PDB file of C-alpha atoms in Angstrom:
ATOM      1  CA  UNK A   1     123.814 166.831 126.555  1.00  0.00           C
ATOM      2  CA  UNK A   2     121.430 168.253 123.932  1.00  0.00           C
ATOM      3  CA  UNK A   3     118.371 170.326 124.938  1.00  0.00           C
ATOM      4  CA  UNK A   4     115.481 170.486 122.441  1.00  0.00           C
ATOM      5  CA  UNK A   5     111.894 171.742 122.539  1.00  0.00           C
ATOM      6  CA  UNK A   6     109.666 174.576 121.403  1.00  0.00           C
ATOM      7  CA  UNK A   7     110.775 178.183 121.880  1.00  0.00           C
ATOM      8  CA  UNK A   8     109.767 179.712 125.220  1.00  0.00           C
ATOM      9  CA  UNK A   9     109.666 176.261 126.825  1.00  0.00           C
ATOM     10  CA  UNK A  10     112.537 177.467 128.982  1.00  0.00           C
ATOM     11  CA  UNK A  11     115.448 175.440 127.560  1.00  0.00           C
ATOM     12  CA  UNK A  12     117.993 178.202 128.114  1.00  0.00           C
ATOM     13  CA  UNK A  13     116.653 178.896 131.623  1.00  0.00           C
ATOM     14  CA  UNK A  14     116.853 175.187 132.428  1.00  0.00           C
ATOM     15  CA  UNK A  15     120.463 174.991 131.245  1.00  0.00           C
ATOM     16  CA  UNK A  16     121.349 178.075 133.290  1.00  0.00           C
ATOM     17  CA  UNK A  17     119.695 176.498 136.332  1.00  0.00           C
ATOM     18  CA  UNK A  18     121.647 173.260 135.896  1.00  0.00           C
ATOM     19  CA  UNK A  19     124.892 175.200 135.520  1.00  0.00           C
ATOM     20  CA  UNK A  20     124.085 177.445 138.465  1.00  0.00           C
ATOM     21  CA  UNK A  21     124.975 180.546 136.453  1.00  0.00           C
ATOM     22  CA  UNK A  22     123.325 182.757 133.838  1.00  0.00           C
ATOM     23  CA  UNK A  23     125.372 181.613 130.867  1.00  0.00           C
ATOM     24  CA  UNK A  24     122.692 181.807 128.157  1.00  0.00           C
ATOM     25  CA  UNK A  25     120.250 184.601 127.304  1.00  0.00           C
ATOM     26  CA  UNK A  26     116.656 184.138 128.423  1.00  0.00           C
ATOM     27  CA  UNK A  27     113.406 185.836 127.462  1.00  0.00           C
ATOM     28  CA  UNK A  28     109.763 185.469 126.432  1.00  0.00           C
ATOM     29  CA  UNK A  29     110.719 185.885 122.764  1.00  0.00           C
ATOM     30  CA  UNK A  30     112.934 183.362 120.896  1.00  0.00           C
ATOM     31  CA  UNK A  31     116.404 184.113 122.313  1.00  0.00           C
ATOM     32  CA  UNK A  32     118.202 181.105 120.825  1.00  0.00           C
ATOM     33  CA  UNK A  33     118.249 181.759 117.084  1.00  0.00           C
ATOM     34  CA  UNK A  34     120.974 179.220 116.387  1.00  0.00           C
ATOM     35  CA  UNK A  35     122.386 175.956 117.674  1.00  0.00           C
ATOM     36  CA  UNK A  36     124.567 176.936 120.641  1.00  0.00           C
ATOM     37  CA  UNK A  37     127.361 174.807 122.095  1.00  0.00           C
ATOM     38  CA  UNK A  38     128.210 175.573 125.731  1.00  0.00           C
ATOM     39  CA  UNK A  39     131.610 174.271 126.820  1.00  0.00           C
ATOM     40  CA  UNK A  40     134.434 174.983 129.244  1.00  0.00           C
ATOM     41  CA  UNK A  41     136.747 177.939 128.696  1.00  0.00           C
ATOM     42  CA  UNK A  42     139.153 179.969 130.829  1.00  0.00           C
ATOM     43  CA  UNK A  43     136.870 183.004 130.439  1.00  0.00           C
ATOM     44  CA  UNK A  44     133.335 183.864 129.367  1.00  0.00           C
ATOM     45  CA  UNK A  45     133.210 184.358 125.608  1.00  0.00           C
ATOM     46  CA  UNK A  46     130.865 184.018 122.650  1.00  0.00           C
ATOM     47  CA  UNK A  47     131.984 182.956 119.191  1.00  0.00           C
ATOM     48  CA  UNK A  48     129.490 183.267 116.330  1.00  0.00           C
ATOM     49  CA  UNK A  49     130.667 180.606 113.892  1.00  0.00           C
ATOM     50  CA  UNK A  50     127.915 181.272 111.342  1.00  0.00           C
ATOM     51  CA  UNK A  51     124.207 182.159 111.145  1.00  0.00           C
ATOM     52  CA  UNK A  52     123.208 178.754 112.484  1.00  0.00           C
ATOM     53  CA  UNK A  53     125.907 177.985 115.068  1.00  0.00           C
ATOM     54  CA  UNK A  54     127.560 179.678 118.054  1.00  0.00           C
ATOM     55  CA  UNK A  55     129.941 178.615 120.838  1.00  0.00           C
ATOM     56  CA  UNK A  56     129.775 179.889 124.431  1.00  0.00           C
ATOM     57  CA  UNK A  57     132.674 179.231 126.774  1.00  0.00           C
ATOM     58  CA  UNK A  58     132.412 179.582 130.552  1.00  0.00           C
ATOM     59  CA  UNK A  59     134.849 178.756 133.395  1.00  0.00           C
ATOM     60  CA  UNK A  60     132.401 176.517 135.253  1.00  0.00           C
ATOM     61  CA  UNK A  61     133.978 173.288 136.622  1.00  0.00           C
ATOM     62  CA  UNK A  62     130.929 171.261 135.525  1.00  0.00           C
ATOM     63  CA  UNK A  63     131.677 172.118 131.893  1.00  0.00           C
ATOM     64  CA  UNK A  64     135.073 170.436 132.155  1.00  0.00           C
ATOM     65  CA  UNK A  65     133.168 167.145 132.086  1.00  0.00           C
ATOM     66  CA  UNK A  66     130.114 168.027 130.031  1.00  0.00           C
ATOM     67  CA  UNK A  67     129.253 169.886 126.822  1.00  0.00           C
ATOM     68  CA  UNK A  68     125.711 171.210 126.502  1.00  0.00           C
ATOM     69  CA  UNK A  69     123.931 172.065 123.260  1.00  0.00           C
ATOM     70  CA  UNK A  70     121.044 174.544 123.329  1.00  0.00           C
ATOM     71  CA  UNK A  71     118.801 174.724 120.278  1.00  0.00           C
ATOM     72  CA  UNK A  72     116.243 176.911 118.493  1.00  0.00           C
ATOM     73  CA  UNK A  73     112.591 176.095 119.135  1.00  0.00           C
ATOM     74  CA  UNK A  74     111.101 173.144 117.289  1.00  0.00           C
ATOM     75  CA  UNK A  75     108.779 175.626 115.579  1.00  0.00           C
ATOM     76  CA  UNK A  76     111.674 177.820 114.394  1.00  0.00           C
ATOM     77  CA  UNK A  77     113.706 177.763 111.174  1.00  0.00           C
ATOM     78  CA  UNK A  78     113.936 174.325 109.581  1.00  0.00           C
ATOM     79  CA  UNK A  79     117.581 174.653 108.480  1.00  0.00           C
ATOM     80  CA  UNK A  80     118.830 174.787 112.083  1.00  0.00           C
ATOM     81  CA  UNK A  81     116.712 171.720 112.856  1.00  0.00           C
ATOM     82  CA  UNK A  82     118.474 169.775 110.125  1.00  0.00           C
ATOM     83  CA  UNK A  83     121.858 170.665 111.635  1.00  0.00           C
ATOM     84  CA  UNK A  84     120.634 169.751 115.113  1.00  0.00           C
ATOM     85  CA  UNK A  85     118.951 166.514 114.048  1.00  0.00           C
ATOM     86  CA  UNK A  86     121.713 165.246 111.760  1.00  0.00           C
ATOM     87  CA  UNK A  87     124.858 166.441 113.565  1.00  0.00           C
ATOM     88  CA  UNK A  88     124.301 166.979 117.285  1.00  0.00           C
ATOM     89  CA  UNK A  89     121.558 164.533 118.227  1.00  0.00           C
ATOM     90  CA  UNK A  90     123.476 161.519 116.793  1.00  0.00           C
ATOM     91  CA  UNK A  91     126.583 162.486 118.827  1.00  0.00           C
ATOM     92  CA  UNK A  92     124.756 163.193 122.074  1.00  0.00           C
ATOM     93  CA  UNK A  93     124.915 161.015 125.173  1.00  0.00           C
ATOM     94  CA  UNK A  94     121.518 162.223 126.320  1.00  0.00           C
ATOM     95  CA  UNK A  95     118.709 164.400 124.932  1.00  0.00           C
ATOM     96  CA  UNK A  96     116.698 166.648 127.251  1.00  0.00           C
ATOM     97  CA  UNK A  97     113.323 167.120 125.566  1.00  0.00           C
ATOM     98  CA  UNK A  98     111.891 170.235 127.224  1.00  0.00           C
ATOM     99  CA  UNK A  99     108.226 171.164 127.003  1.00  0.00           C
ATOM    100  CA  UNK A 100     106.292 173.853 128.867  1.00  0.00           C
ATOM    101  CA  UNK A 101     103.496 173.163 131.340  1.00  0.00           C
ATOM    102  CA  UNK A 102     101.342 175.919 129.818  1.00  0.00           C
ATOM    103  CA  UNK A 103     101.332 174.230 126.382  1.00  0.00           C
ATOM    104  CA  UNK A 104     102.755 170.723 126.789  1.00  0.00           C
ATOM    105  CA  UNK A 105     103.665 168.515 123.823  1.00  0.00           C
ATOM    106  CA  UNK A 106     102.658 170.738 120.925  1.00  0.00           C
ATOM    107  CA  UNK A 107     102.365 169.289 117.422  1.00  0.00           C
ATOM    108  CA  UNK A 108     105.784 170.637 116.392  1.00  0.00           C
ATOM    109  CA  UNK A 109     107.333 169.002 119.467  1.00  0.00           C
ATOM    110  CA  UNK A 110     105.666 165.676 118.680  1.00  0.00           C
ATOM    111  CA  UNK A 111     106.935 165.754 115.097  1.00  0.00           C
ATOM    112  CA  UNK A 112     110.451 166.624 116.216  1.00  0.00           C
ATOM    113  CA  UNK A 113     110.406 163.871 118.848  1.00  0.00           C
ATOM    114  CA  UNK A 114     109.508 161.363 116.129  1.00  0.00           C
ATOM    115  CA  UNK A 115     112.554 162.492 114.138  1.00  0.00           C
ATOM    116  CA  UNK A 116     115.116 162.211 116.924  1.00  0.00           C
ATOM    117  CA  UNK A 117     114.011 158.828 118.300  1.00  0.00           C
ATOM    118  CA  UNK A 118     115.120 157.308 114.989  1.00  0.00           C
ATOM    119  CA  UNK A 119     118.727 157.762 116.178  1.00  0.00           C
ATOM    120  CA  UNK A 120     118.170 155.497 119.181  1.00  0.00           C
ATOM    121  CA  UNK A 121     119.104 158.236 121.649  1.00  0.00           C
ATOM    122  CA  UNK A 122     118.361 158.242 125.374  1.00  0.00           C
ATOM    123  CA  UNK A 123     115.596 160.838 125.756  1.00  0.00           C
ATOM    124  CA  UNK A 124     114.658 162.447 129.058  1.00  0.00           C
ATOM    125  CA  UNK A 125     111.383 164.407 129.115  1.00  0.00           C
ATOM    126  CA  UNK A 126     111.355 167.622 131.134  1.00  0.00           C
ATOM    127  CA  UNK A 127     108.170 169.615 131.763  1.00  0.00           C
ATOM    128  CA  UNK A 128     109.293 173.122 132.733  1.00  0.00           C
ATOM    129  CA  UNK A 129     107.393 176.026 134.379  1.00  0.00           C
ATOM    130  CA  UNK A 130     105.787 173.800 136.983  1.00  0.00           C
ATOM    131  CA  UNK A 131     105.546 176.925 139.172  1.00  0.00           C
ATOM    132  CA  UNK A 132     102.667 178.344 137.077  1.00  0.00           C
ATOM    133  CA  UNK A 133     100.444 175.343 137.886  1.00  0.00           C
ATOM    134  CA  UNK A 134      98.355 176.235 140.912  1.00  0.00           C
ATOM    135  CA  UNK A 135      97.397 172.829 142.320  1.00  0.00           C
ATOM    136  CA  UNK A 136      98.827 169.331 142.663  1.00  0.00           C
ATOM    137  CA  UNK A 137      95.906 168.122 140.571  1.00  0.00           C
ATOM    138  CA  UNK A 138      96.846 170.362 137.622  1.00  0.00           C
ATOM    139  CA  UNK A 139     100.466 169.201 137.916  1.00  0.00           C
ATOM    140  CA  UNK A 140      99.320 165.586 137.758  1.00  0.00           C
ATOM    141  CA  UNK A 141      97.052 166.329 134.780  1.00  0.00           C
ATOM    142  CA  UNK A 142      99.943 167.832 132.820  1.00  0.00           C
ATOM    143  CA  UNK A 143     102.224 164.948 133.808  1.00  0.00           C
ATOM    144  CA  UNK A 144      99.663 162.378 132.635  1.00  0.00           C
ATOM    145  CA  UNK A 145      99.047 164.218 129.373  1.00  0.00           C
ATOM    146  CA  UNK A 146     102.767 164.383 128.516  1.00  0.00           C
ATOM    147  CA  UNK A 147     103.332 160.766 129.534  1.00  0.00           C
ATOM    148  CA  UNK A 148     100.441 159.522 127.382  1.00  0.00           C
ATOM    149  CA  UNK A 149     101.504 161.577 124.347  1.00  0.00           C
ATOM    150  CA  UNK A 150     105.183 160.601 124.568  1.00  0.00           C
ATOM    151  CA  UNK A 151     104.402 156.959 125.327  1.00  0.00           C
ATOM    152  CA  UNK A 152     102.574 156.695 121.998  1.00  0.00           C
ATOM    153  CA  UNK A 153     105.614 158.098 120.169  1.00  0.00           C
ATOM    154  CA  UNK A 154     108.407 156.358 122.077  1.00  0.00           C
ATOM    155  CA  UNK A 155     106.628 153.035 122.415  1.00  0.00           C
ATOM    156  CA  UNK A 156     107.809 152.693 126.025  1.00  0.00           C
ATOM    157  CA  UNK A 157     107.458 154.305 129.445  1.00  0.00           C
ATOM    158  CA  UNK A 158     109.425 157.572 129.272  1.00  0.00           C
ATOM    159  CA  UNK A 159     111.574 159.122 131.988  1.00  0.00           C
ATOM    160  CA  UNK A 160     109.904 162.413 132.960  1.00  0.00           C
ATOM    161  CA  UNK A 161     110.717 165.247 135.365  1.00  0.00           C
ATOM    162  CA  UNK A 162     108.436 168.105 136.402  1.00  0.00           C
ATOM    163  CA  UNK A 163     110.646 171.133 137.081  1.00  0.00           C
ATOM    164  CA  UNK A 164     110.702 174.885 137.569  1.00  0.00           C
ATOM    165  CA  UNK A 165     113.827 176.589 136.269  1.00  0.00           C
ATOM    166  CA  UNK A 166     112.501 179.799 137.837  1.00  0.00           C
ATOM    167  CA  UNK A 167     112.494 178.316 141.349  1.00  0.00           C
ATOM    168  CA  UNK A 168     115.899 176.741 140.728  1.00  0.00           C
ATOM    169  CA  UNK A 169     117.356 180.122 139.814  1.00  0.00           C
ATOM    170  CA  UNK A 170     115.845 181.604 142.972  1.00  0.00           C
ATOM    171  CA  UNK A 171     117.609 178.835 144.882  1.00  0.00           C
ATOM    172  CA  UNK A 172     120.974 179.834 143.432  1.00  0.00           C
ATOM    173  CA  UNK A 173     120.352 183.428 144.548  1.00  0.00           C
ATOM    174  CA  UNK A 174     119.208 182.554 148.088  1.00  0.00           C
ATOM    175  CA  UNK A 175     121.626 183.496 150.882  1.00  0.00           C
ATOM    176  CA  UNK A 176     120.178 181.130 153.499  1.00  0.00           C
ATOM    177  CA  UNK A 177     121.522 177.556 152.916  1.00  0.00           C
ATOM    178  CA  UNK A 178     118.294 176.014 154.222  1.00  0.00           C
ATOM    179  CA  UNK A 179     116.152 178.114 151.860  1.00  0.00           C
ATOM    180  CA  UNK A 180     118.537 177.353 149.004  1.00  0.00           C
ATOM    181  CA  UNK A 181     118.308 173.592 149.588  1.00  0.00           C
ATOM    182  CA  UNK A 182     114.508 173.706 149.933  1.00  0.00           C
ATOM    183  CA  UNK A 183     113.969 175.704 146.720  1.00  0.00           C
ATOM    184  CA  UNK A 184     116.388 173.470 144.802  1.00  0.00           C
ATOM    185  CA  UNK A 185     114.507 170.354 145.876  1.00  0.00           C
ATOM    186  CA  UNK A 186     111.031 171.831 145.292  1.00  0.00           C
ATOM    187  CA  UNK A 187     112.097 173.068 141.837  1.00  0.00           C
ATOM    188  CA  UNK A 188     112.641 169.464 140.729  1.00  0.00           C
ATOM    189  CA  UNK A 189     116.172 170.267 139.558  1.00  0.00           C
ATOM    190  CA  UNK A 190     117.714 168.249 142.390  1.00  0.00           C
ATOM    191  CA  UNK A 191     116.116 165.056 141.057  1.00  0.00           C
ATOM    192  CA  UNK A 192     116.974 165.917 137.434  1.00  0.00           C
ATOM    193  CA  UNK A 193     120.580 166.782 138.291  1.00  0.00           C
ATOM    194  CA  UNK A 194     120.974 163.512 140.194  1.00  0.00           C
ATOM    195  CA  UNK A 195     119.516 161.542 137.285  1.00  0.00           C
ATOM    196  CA  UNK A 196     121.868 163.189 134.776  1.00  0.00           C
ATOM    197  CA  UNK A 197     124.852 162.538 137.056  1.00  0.00           C
ATOM    198  CA  UNK A 198     123.938 158.865 137.432  1.00  0.00           C
ATOM    199  CA  UNK A 199     123.213 158.243 133.745  1.00  0.00           C
ATOM    200  CA  UNK A 200     126.347 160.090 132.643  1.00  0.00           C
ATOM    201  CA  UNK A 201     128.804 158.587 135.132  1.00  0.00           C
ATOM    202  CA  UNK A 202     131.854 156.786 133.717  1.00  0.00           C
ATOM    203  CA  UNK A 203     130.228 153.333 133.436  1.00  0.00           C
ATOM    204  CA  UNK A 204     126.910 154.531 132.030  1.00  0.00           C
ATOM    205  CA  UNK A 205     128.648 156.958 129.690  1.00  0.00           C
ATOM    206  CA  UNK A 206     130.750 154.115 128.283  1.00  0.00           C
ATOM    207  CA  UNK A 207     127.572 152.099 127.666  1.00  0.00           C
ATOM    208  CA  UNK A 208     125.999 155.102 125.923  1.00  0.00           C
ATOM    209  CA  UNK A 209     129.131 155.658 123.831  1.00  0.00           C
ATOM    210  CA  UNK A 210     128.971 152.046 122.670  1.00  0.00           C
ATOM    211  CA  UNK A 211     125.251 152.285 121.934  1.00  0.00           C
ATOM    212  CA  UNK A 212     125.500 155.577 120.033  1.00  0.00           C
ATOM    213  CA  UNK A 213     127.164 154.167 116.900  1.00  0.00           C
ATOM    214  CA  UNK A 214     124.771 151.207 117.013  1.00  0.00           C
ATOM    215  CA  UNK A 215     121.810 153.588 117.096  1.00  0.00           C
ATOM    216  CA  UNK A 216     123.223 155.618 114.223  1.00  0.00           C
ATOM    217  CA  UNK A 217     123.988 152.455 112.235  1.00  0.00           C
ATOM    218  CA  UNK A 218     120.494 151.125 112.859  1.00  0.00           C
ATOM    219  CA  UNK A 219     118.951 154.386 111.648  1.00  0.00           C
ATOM    220  CA  UNK A 220     121.120 154.491 108.506  1.00  0.00           C
ATOM    221  CA  UNK A 221     120.334 150.831 107.782  1.00  0.00           C
ATOM    222  CA  UNK A 222     116.577 151.399 108.161  1.00  0.00           C
ATOM    223  CA  UNK A 223     116.765 154.389 105.807  1.00  0.00           C
ATOM    224  CA  UNK A 224     118.720 152.344 103.249  1.00  0.00           C
ATOM    225  CA  UNK A 225     116.232 149.458 103.436  1.00  0.00           C
ATOM    226  CA  UNK A 226     113.332 151.890 103.085  1.00  0.00           C
ATOM    227  CA  UNK A 227     114.977 153.466 100.021  1.00  0.00           C
ATOM    228  CA  UNK A 228     115.618 150.039  98.490  1.00  0.00           C
ATOM    229  CA  UNK A 229     112.001 148.988  99.003  1.00  0.00           C
ATOM    230  CA  UNK A 230     110.786 152.240  97.406  1.00  0.00           C
ATOM    231  CA  UNK A 231     113.109 151.733  94.420  1.00  0.00           C
ATOM    232  CA  UNK A 232     112.017 148.102  94.106  1.00  0.00           C
ATOM    233  CA  UNK A 233     108.359 149.177  94.070  1.00  0.00           C
ATOM    234  CA  UNK A 234     109.116 151.790  91.395  1.00  0.00           C
ATOM    235  CA  UNK A 235     110.867 149.185  89.244  1.00  0.00           C
ATOM    236  CA  UNK A 236     107.980 146.756  89.637  1.00  0.00           C
ATOM    237  CA  UNK A 237     105.541 149.505  88.664  1.00  0.00           C
ATOM    238  CA  UNK A 238     107.658 150.314  85.579  1.00  0.00           C
ATOM    239  CA  UNK A 239     107.845 146.617  84.697  1.00  0.00           C
ATOM    240  CA  UNK A 240     104.071 146.236  84.993  1.00  0.00           C
ATOM    241  CA  UNK A 241     103.593 149.325  82.825  1.00  0.00           C
ATOM    242  CA  UNK A 242     105.876 147.864  80.130  1.00  0.00           C
ATOM    243  CA  UNK A 243     103.902 144.594  80.205  1.00  0.00           C
ATOM    244  CA  UNK A 244     100.641 146.498  79.891  1.00  0.00           C
ATOM    245  CA  UNK A 245     101.962 148.412  76.905  1.00  0.00           C
ATOM    246  CA  UNK A 246     103.155 145.166  75.253  1.00  0.00           C
TER     247      UNK A 246
END
């Protein structure tokens, strides 16, 4: 599962909420400076592989079945984006595209979304920080705006969840089971968690695994055809120039 989006959209907070534990650092400044792989380990540990890549291990049972990749913001350093786009997105079973309700679908997010859809990946849109929207009307306005913008890029009706990682984290800290269940549902994480579980069950995961190489192959083929057409046009232009000179 790969999480992408602009910095301060709450990707790390969302991952922590899904895991039910504070595994990744959070903050109002860019806290994820590198591509970060979160996977199962017997103890909590951080391994800095290089400037652009780190590995976190955590003894959470969920991570025995799922690896999660957190990423720098789409408006951060380009080099990390190349690693993310070319190495982790093609291998992912699902991409969580996280945007923030206070500045949904920025230009950098739109450009990055255009890049990753070329791999034929299953993309789930998540609008975080729903808790800062004061009315149901403003929530619906943000939902409509994100749906319209993403529909133009994806060319189809996207799957979208309105969530609040903040409320979900409050749910994990609540002592009263009834309060915990209510906050978890209201946060939108219950619906998102259920969707991820369904789409990544054994049958669906097998379908995704079979589609992944097809998506990668399709992207590589399109790039090759595009390159061939460009080279053909260059040759024709050279040929016409030679004829003109003659």
